[in-house]
Coordinates of N, CA and C and ligand atoms in Angstrom, one line a residue:
X405 N -155.5 -91.5 -6.5 CA -155.0 -92.8 -7.1 C -155.1 -93.9 -6.1
X406 N -155.9 -95.0 -6.5 CA -156.1 -96.1 -5.6 C -155.0 -97.1 -5.8
X407 N -154.9 -98.0 -4.8 CA -153.9 -99.1 -4.9 C -154.6 -100.5 -5.0
X408 N -155.9 -100.5 -5.4 CA -156.6 -101.7 -5.4 C -157.3 -101.9 -6.8
X409 N -157.3 -103.1 -7.3 CA -158.1 -103.4 -8.5 C -158.7 -104.8 -8.3
X410 N -159.6 -105.1 -9.2 CA -160.3 -106.4 -9.2 C -160.1 -107.2 -10.5
X411 N -159.9 -108.5 -10.3 CA -159.7 -109.3 -11.5 C -160.5 -110.6 -11.5
X412 N -160.8 -111.1 -12.6 CA -161.4 -112.4 -12.7 C -160.5 -113.2 -13.8
X413 N -160.1 -114.4 -13.4 CA -159.5 -115.3 -14.4 C -160.8 -116.0 -15.0
X414 N -161.0 -115.8 -16.3 CA -162.3 -116.1 -16.9 C -162.3 -117.6 -17.2
X415 N -163.5 -118.1 -17.6 CA -163.7 -119.6 -17.7 C -162.7 -120.3 -18.7
X416 N -162.3 -119.5 -19.8 CA -161.4 -120.1 -20.7 C -160.0 -120.4 -20.1
X417 N -159.6 -119.5 -19.2 CA -158.3 -119.6 -18.4 C -158.4 -120.9 -17.6
X418 N -159.5 -121.1 -16.9 CA -159.6 -122.3 -16.0 C -159.6 -123.6 -17.0
X419 N -160.4 -123.5 -18.0 CA -160.5 -124.7 -18.9 C -159.2 -125.0 -19.6
X420 N -158.4 -124.0 -19.9 CA -157.1 -124.2 -20.6 C -156.0 -124.5 -19.7
X421 N -156.2 -124.6 -18.4 CA -155.2 -124.9 -17.4 C -154.1 -123.8 -17.3
X422 N -154.6 -122.5 -17.6 CA -153.6 -121.4 -17.5 C -153.7 -120.6 -16.2
X423 N -154.5 -121.1 -15.2 CA -154.7 -120.4 -13.9 C -153.4 -120.2 -13.2
X424 N -152.6 -121.2 -13.1 CA -151.3 -121.0 -12.3 C -150.3 -120.1 -13.0
X425 N -150.2 -120.2 -14.4 CA -149.3 -119.4 -15.1 C -149.7 -117.9 -15.0
X426 N -151.0 -117.6 -15.1 CA -151.4 -116.2 -15.1 C -151.3 -115.7 -13.6
X427 N -151.6 -116.5 -12.6 CA -151.4 -116.0 -11.2 C -150.0 -115.7 -11.0
X428 N -149.1 -116.5 -11.5 CA -147.6 -116.3 -11.3 C -147.2 -115.0 -12.0
X429 N -147.7 -114.7 -13.2 CA -147.4 -113.4 -13.8 C -147.9 -112.3 -13.0
X430 N -149.1 -112.4 -12.4 CA -149.7 -111.3 -11.6 C -148.8 -111.0 -10.4
X431 N -148.5 -112.1 -9.7 CA -147.7 -112.0 -8.5 C -146.3 -111.5 -8.8
X432 N -145.7 -112.0 -9.8 CA -144.3 -111.5 -10.1 C -144.3 -110.1 -10.7
X433 N -145.5 -109.6 -11.1 CA -145.5 -108.2 -11.5 C -145.8 -107.3 -10.4
X434 N -145.8 -107.8 -9.1 CA -145.8 -106.9 -8.0 C -147.2 -106.7 -7.3
X435 N -148.2 -107.5 -7.8 CA -149.5 -107.4 -7.2 C -149.6 -108.3 -6.0
X436 N -150.2 -107.8 -4.9 CA -150.4 -108.7 -3.7 C -151.9 -109.1 -3.7
X437 N -152.1 -110.4 -3.4 CA -153.5 -110.9 -3.3 C -154.1 -110.6 -2.0
X438 N -155.2 -109.8 -2.0 CA -155.9 -109.4 -0.8 C -157.1 -110.3 -0.6
X439 N -157.6 -110.9 -1.6 CA -158.8 -111.8 -1.5 C -158.8 -112.6 -2.8
X440 N -159.3 -113.9 -2.6 CA -159.4 -114.7 -3.8 C -160.4 -115.8 -3.6
X441 N -161.2 -116.1 -4.7 CA -162.1 -117.3 -4.6 C -162.3 -117.9 -6.0
X442 N -162.5 -119.3 -5.9 CA -162.9 -120.1 -7.1 C -164.4 -120.2 -7.0
X443 N -165.0 -119.7 -8.0 CA -166.5 -119.6 -7.9 C -167.1 -119.7 -9.3
X444 N -168.4 -119.7 -9.4 CA -169.1 -119.7 -10.7 C -170.2 -118.7 -10.6
X445 N -170.3 -117.7 -11.6 CA -171.3 -116.7 -11.5 C -172.6 -117.4 -12.1
X446 N -173.8 -117.0 -11.5 CA -175.1 -117.3 -12.1 C -175.3 -116.3 -13.3
X447 N -176.3 -116.7 -14.1 CA -176.7 -115.8 -15.2 C -177.1 -114.4 -14.6
X448 N -177.9 -114.4 -13.5 CA -178.3 -113.2 -12.9 C -177.1 -112.4 -12.4
X449 N -176.1 -113.0 -11.7 CA -175.0 -112.3 -11.2 C -174.2 -111.7 -12.4
X450 N -173.9 -112.5 -13.4 CA -173.1 -112.0 -14.5 C -173.8 -110.8 -15.2
X451 N -175.2 -110.9 -15.3 CA -175.9 -109.9 -16.0 C -175.8 -108.5 -15.2
X452 N -175.8 -108.7 -13.9 CA -175.6 -107.4 -13.0 C -174.1 -106.9 -13.2
X453 N -173.2 -107.9 -13.1 CA -171.8 -107.5 -13.1 C -171.5 -106.7 -14.4
X454 N -172.1 -107.2 -15.5 CA -171.8 -106.6 -16.9 C -172.9 -105.7 -17.3
X455 N -173.8 -105.2 -16.4 CA -174.9 -104.5 -16.9 C -174.6 -103.2 -17.7
X456 N -173.4 -102.7 -17.5 CA -172.9 -101.6 -18.3 C -172.9 -101.9 -19.8
X457 N -172.8 -103.2 -20.1 CA -172.7 -103.6 -21.5 C -174.0 -104.2 -22.1
X458 N -175.2 -104.0 -21.3 CA -176.4 -104.7 -21.7 C -177.0 -104.3 -23.1
X459 N -176.6 -103.1 -23.6 CA -177.1 -102.8 -24.9 C -176.2 -103.2 -26.0
X460 N -175.0 -103.8 -25.7 CA -174.0 -104.1 -26.7 C -174.5 -105.4 -27.4
X461 N -174.1 -105.6 -28.7 CA -174.6 -106.8 -29.4 C -174.0 -108.1 -28.9
X462 N -172.9 -108.0 -28.2 CA -172.2 -109.2 -27.7 C -172.7 -109.6 -26.3
X463 N -173.7 -108.8 -25.7 CA -174.0 -109.0 -24.3 C -174.4 -110.5 -24.0
X464 N -175.3 -111.1 -24.8 CA -175.7 -112.5 -24.5 C -174.6 -113.5 -24.6
X465 N -173.8 -113.3 -25.6 CA -172.6 -114.2 -25.7 C -171.7 -114.0 -24.5
X466 N -171.5 -112.8 -24.1 CA -170.6 -112.5 -22.9 C -171.2 -113.2 -21.6
X467 N -172.5 -113.1 -21.4 CA -173.1 -113.7 -20.2 C -173.0 -115.2 -20.3
X468 N -173.2 -115.8 -21.5 CA -173.1 -117.2 -21.7 C -171.7 -117.7 -21.4
X469 N -170.7 -117.0 -21.9 CA -169.3 -117.3 -21.7 C -168.9 -117.2 -20.3
X470 N -169.3 -116.1 -19.6 CA -168.8 -115.9 -18.3 C -169.5 -116.8 -17.3
X471 N -170.6 -117.4 -17.7 CA -171.2 -118.4 -16.8 C -171.0 -119.8 -17.3
X472 N -170.1 -120.0 -18.2 CA -169.9 -121.4 -18.8 C -169.0 -122.3 -18.0
X473 N -168.5 -121.7 -16.9 CA -167.6 -122.5 -16.0 C -167.1 -121.7 -14.9
X474 N -166.3 -122.3 -14.0 CA -165.8 -121.5 -12.9 C -164.8 -120.4 -13.3
X475 N -164.7 -119.4 -12.4 CA -163.7 -118.4 -12.5 C -162.9 -118.3 -11.3
X476 N -161.8 -117.6 -11.3 CA -161.1 -117.1 -10.1 C -161.2 -115.6 -10.0
X477 N -161.9 -115.2 -8.9 CA -162.0 -113.8 -8.6 C -161.0 -113.3 -7.6
X478 N -160.4 -112.2 -7.8 CA -159.4 -111.7 -6.8 C -159.4 -110.2 -6.7
X479 N -159.0 -109.8 -5.5 CA -158.7 -108.4 -5.2 C -157.2 -108.3 -5.2
X480 N -156.6 -107.3 -5.9 CA -155.2 -107.1 -6.0 C -154.7 -105.8 -5.5
X481 N -153.6 -105.7 -4.9 CA -153.1 -104.4 -4.4 C -151.7 -104.2 -4.9
X482 N -151.5 -102.9 -5.3 CA -150.2 -102.4 -5.8 C -150.3 -100.9 -6.0
X483 N -149.3 -100.2 -6.0 CA -149.4 -98.7 -6.3 C -149.9 -98.7 -7.7
X484 N -150.8 -97.7 -8.0 CA -151.4 -97.5 -9.3 C -152.0 -98.8 -9.9
X485 N -152.7 -99.5 -9.0 CA -153.2 -100.9 -9.4 C -154.0 -101.0 -10.6
X486 N -155.0 -100.1 -10.8 CA -155.9 -100.2 -11.9 C -155.2 -100.1 -13.2
X487 N -154.4 -99.0 -13.4 CA -153.7 -98.8 -14.6 C -152.6 -99.8 -14.9
X488 N -151.8 -100.1 -13.8 CA -150.8 -101.1 -14.0 C -151.3 -102.5 -14.4
X489 N -152.5 -102.8 -13.8 CA -153.1 -104.1 -14.2 C -153.6 -104.1 -15.6
X490 N -154.2 -103.0 -16.0 CA -154.7 -103.0 -17.4 C -153.5 -103.1 -18.4
X491 N -152.4 -102.5 -18.0 CA -151.2 -102.7 -18.8 C -150.7 -104.1 -18.9
X492 N -150.7 -104.8 -17.7 CA -150.3 -106.2 -17.7 C -151.2 -107.1 -18.5
X493 N -152.5 -106.8 -18.5 CA -153.4 -107.7 -19.3 C -153.4 -107.4 -20.8
X494 N -153.3 -106.1 -21.1 CA -153.3 -105.7 -22.6 C -154.7 -105.5 -23.1
X495 N -154.7 -105.1 -24.4 CA -156.0 -104.7 -25.0 C -157.0 -105.8 -25.0
X496 N -158.3 -105.4 -25.1 CA -159.4 -106.4 -25.0 C -159.3 -107.4 -26.1
X497 N -158.9 -107.0 -27.3 CA -158.6 -107.9 -28.4 C -157.2 -108.4 -28.4
X498 N -157.0 -109.7 -28.2 CA -155.6 -110.2 -28.0 C -154.7 -110.0 -29.2
X499 N -155.3 -109.8 -30.4 CA -154.5 -109.5 -31.6 C -153.9 -108.1 -31.5
X500 N -154.5 -107.3 -30.7 CA -154.0 -105.9 -30.6 C -153.2 -105.7 -29.3
X501 N -153.2 -106.7 -28.4 CA -152.5 -106.6 -27.1 C -151.0 -106.7 -27.3
X502 N -150.3 -105.9 -26.5 CA -148.9 -105.8 -26.6 C -148.2 -107.1 -26.3
X503 N -147.1 -107.3 -26.9 CA -146.2 -108.5 -26.7 C -146.0 -108.7 -25.2
X504 N -146.1 -109.9 -24.7 CA -145.8 -110.1 -23.3 C -147.0 -109.9 -22.3
X505 N -148.1 -109.3 -22.8 CA -149.2 -109.1 -21.9 C -150.0 -110.5 -21.8
X506 N -150.8 -110.5 -20.7 CA -151.5 -111.8 -20.4 C -152.5 -112.1 -21.6
X507 N -153.2 -111.2 -22.1 CA -154.1 -111.5 -23.2 C -153.4 -111.9 -24.4
X508 N -152.2 -111.3 -24.7 CA -151.5 -111.7 -25.9 C -151.0 -113.1 -25.8
X509 N -150.6 -113.5 -24.5 CA -150.0 -114.8 -24.3 C -151.1 -115.9 -24.2
X510 N -152.3 -115.5 -23.6 CA -153.2 -116.6 -23.2 C -154.6 -116.5 -23.8
X511 N -155.0 -115.3 -24.4 CA -156.4 -115.2 -24.9 C -156.4 -115.7 -26.3
X512 N -157.6 -116.2 -26.7 CA -157.8 -116.8 -28.0 C -158.6 -115.8 -28.9
X513 N -159.4 -115.0 -28.3 CA -160.3 -114.1 -29.1 C -160.7 -112.9 -28.3
X514 N -161.3 -111.9 -29.0 CA -161.8 -110.7 -28.3 C -162.9 -111.1 -27.3
X515 N -163.6 -112.1 -27.5 CA -164.7 -112.5 -26.5 C -164.1 -113.3 -25.4
X516 N -163.4 -114.4 -25.8 CA -162.8 -115.3 -24.7 C -161.4 -114.8 -24.5
X517 N -161.2 -113.8 -23.6 CA -159.9 -113.1 -23.5 C -159.2 -113.2 -22.2
X518 N -159.4 -114.4 -21.5 CA -158.6 -114.9 -20.4 C -158.8 -114.2 -19.1
X519 N -158.9 -112.8 -19.1 CA -158.9 -112.1 -17.8 C -159.8 -110.9 -17.8
X520 N -160.3 -110.5 -16.7 CA -160.9 -109.2 -16.5 C -160.0 -108.3 -15.6
X521 N -160.1 -107.0 -15.9 CA -159.4 -106.0 -15.0 C -160.3 -104.8 -15.0
X522 N -160.5 -104.3 -13.7 CA -161.3 -103.1 -13.6 C -160.7 -101.9 -14.4
X523 N -161.6 -101.0 -14.9 CA -161.2 -99.9 -15.7 C -161.1 -98.6 -15.0
X524 N -161.4 -98.5 -13.7 CA -161.3 -97.3 -13.0 C -161.3 -97.6 -11.5
X525 N -160.9 -96.7 -10.7 CA -160.9 -96.9 -9.2 C -162.3 -97.1 -8.7
X526 N -163.2 -96.3 -9.3 CA -164.7 -96.4 -8.9 C -165.2 -97.8 -9.2
X527 N -165.0 -98.3 -10.4 CA -165.5 -99.6 -10.8 C -164.7 -100.7 -10.0
X528 N -163.5 -100.5 -9.7 CA -162.8 -101.5 -8.9 C -163.5 -101.7 -7.6
X529 N -163.9 -100.6 -6.9 CA -164.6 -100.7 -5.6 C -165.9 -101.4 -5.8
X530 N -166.7 -101.1 -6.8 CA -168.0 -101.7 -7.1 C -167.8 -103.2 -7.3
X531 N -166.8 -103.6 -8.1 CA -166.5 -105.0 -8.5 C -166.0 -105.8 -7.3
X532 N -165.1 -105.2 -6.5 CA -164.6 -105.9 -5.2 C -165.8 -106.2 -4.3
X533 N -166.7 -105.1 -4.1 CA -167.8 -105.3 -3.2 C -168.8 -106.3 -3.8
X534 N -168.9 -106.4 -5.1 CA -169.8 -107.4 -5.7 C -169.5 -108.8 -5.3
X535 N -168.2 -109.1 -5.3 CA -167.7 -110.5 -5.1 C -167.2 -110.8 -3.7
X536 N -166.9 -109.9 -2.9 CA -166.3 -110.2 -1.6 C -167.0 -109.4 -0.5
X537 N -167.1 -110.1 0.7 CA -167.5 -109.4 1.9 C -166.2 -108.9 2.7
X538 N -166.4 -108.0 3.6 CA -165.2 -107.5 4.4 C -164.4 -108.6 5.0
X539 N -165.1 -109.7 5.5 CA -164.4 -110.8 6.2 C -163.5 -111.6 5.2
X540 N -163.7 -111.5 3.9 CA -163.0 -112.3 3.0 C -161.8 -111.5 2.4
X541 N -161.5 -110.3 2.9 CA -160.4 -109.5 2.4 C -159.4 -109.3 3.5
X542 N -158.1 -109.6 3.1 CA -157.0 -109.7 4.1 C -155.9 -108.7 3.7
Ligands
LIG1730 P1 -162.3 -105.1 -21.2 O1 -162.5 -106.4 -20.6 O2 -161.0 -105.0 -21.9 O3 -162.5 -103.9 -20.2 P2 -164.9 -104.3 -22.3 O4 -165.1 -103.4 -23.4 O5 -165.2 -103.8 -20.9 O6 -163.4 -104.9 -22.3 O7 -165.7 -105.6 -22.6 C1 -166.0 -106.6 -21.5 C2 -165.8 -108.0 -22.1 O8 -166.8 -108.2 -23.1 C3 -164.5 -108.2 -22.8 O9 -163.4 -108.5 -21.9 C4 -164.8 -109.4 -23.7 O10 -164.9 -110.6 -23.0 C5 -166.2 -109.0 -24.2 N1 -166.2 -108.2 -25.4 C6 -165.8 -106.9 -25.6 N2 -165.9 -106.5 -26.8 C7 -166.4 -107.6 -27.5 C8 -166.7 -107.8 -28.9 O11 -166.6 -106.9 -29.8 N3 -167.1 -109.0 -29.3 C9 -167.3 -110.0 -28.4 N4 -167.0 -109.9 -27.0 C10 -166.5 -108.7 -26.6
LIG1731 MG1 -164.2 -103.4 -19.2

């Protein structure tokens, strides 16, 4: 069991001015910030990041959305980080997300769903390495 996960506050979160409220929930839920940046993915970067979904019908929409504006990328630390963070964000579709979860509170649709959270320890490591160099992690 790893204690690290990776998140992105997606472009809708930044556009809707929910960055502070969501970061506050994350921190108050016991996650420590190990790395953080305000950045914007290129089409090429987003295509690599989401390459696991390249055959899905929503792939092009996903890449357009994730490159439509800046994001906040962060590495988070907590015991049981991957699973606890997935619980905090809730289901992919906000209509199915549990009460009080970030997606239930802030996401508008299954596509524009406010936040990303790694789905496994293995992918958390890949995603942290994709966005951060060793010197950017504290
Ligand atoms: P996750 O973010 O909850 O892990 P994934 O299945 O890994 O969900 O999908 C990655 C992202 O692709 C979602 O967060 C969402 O932005 C988008 N997405 C997933 N399923 C759909 C869909 O059915 N229609 C449109 N967009 C989707
Ligand atoms: Mg996923």
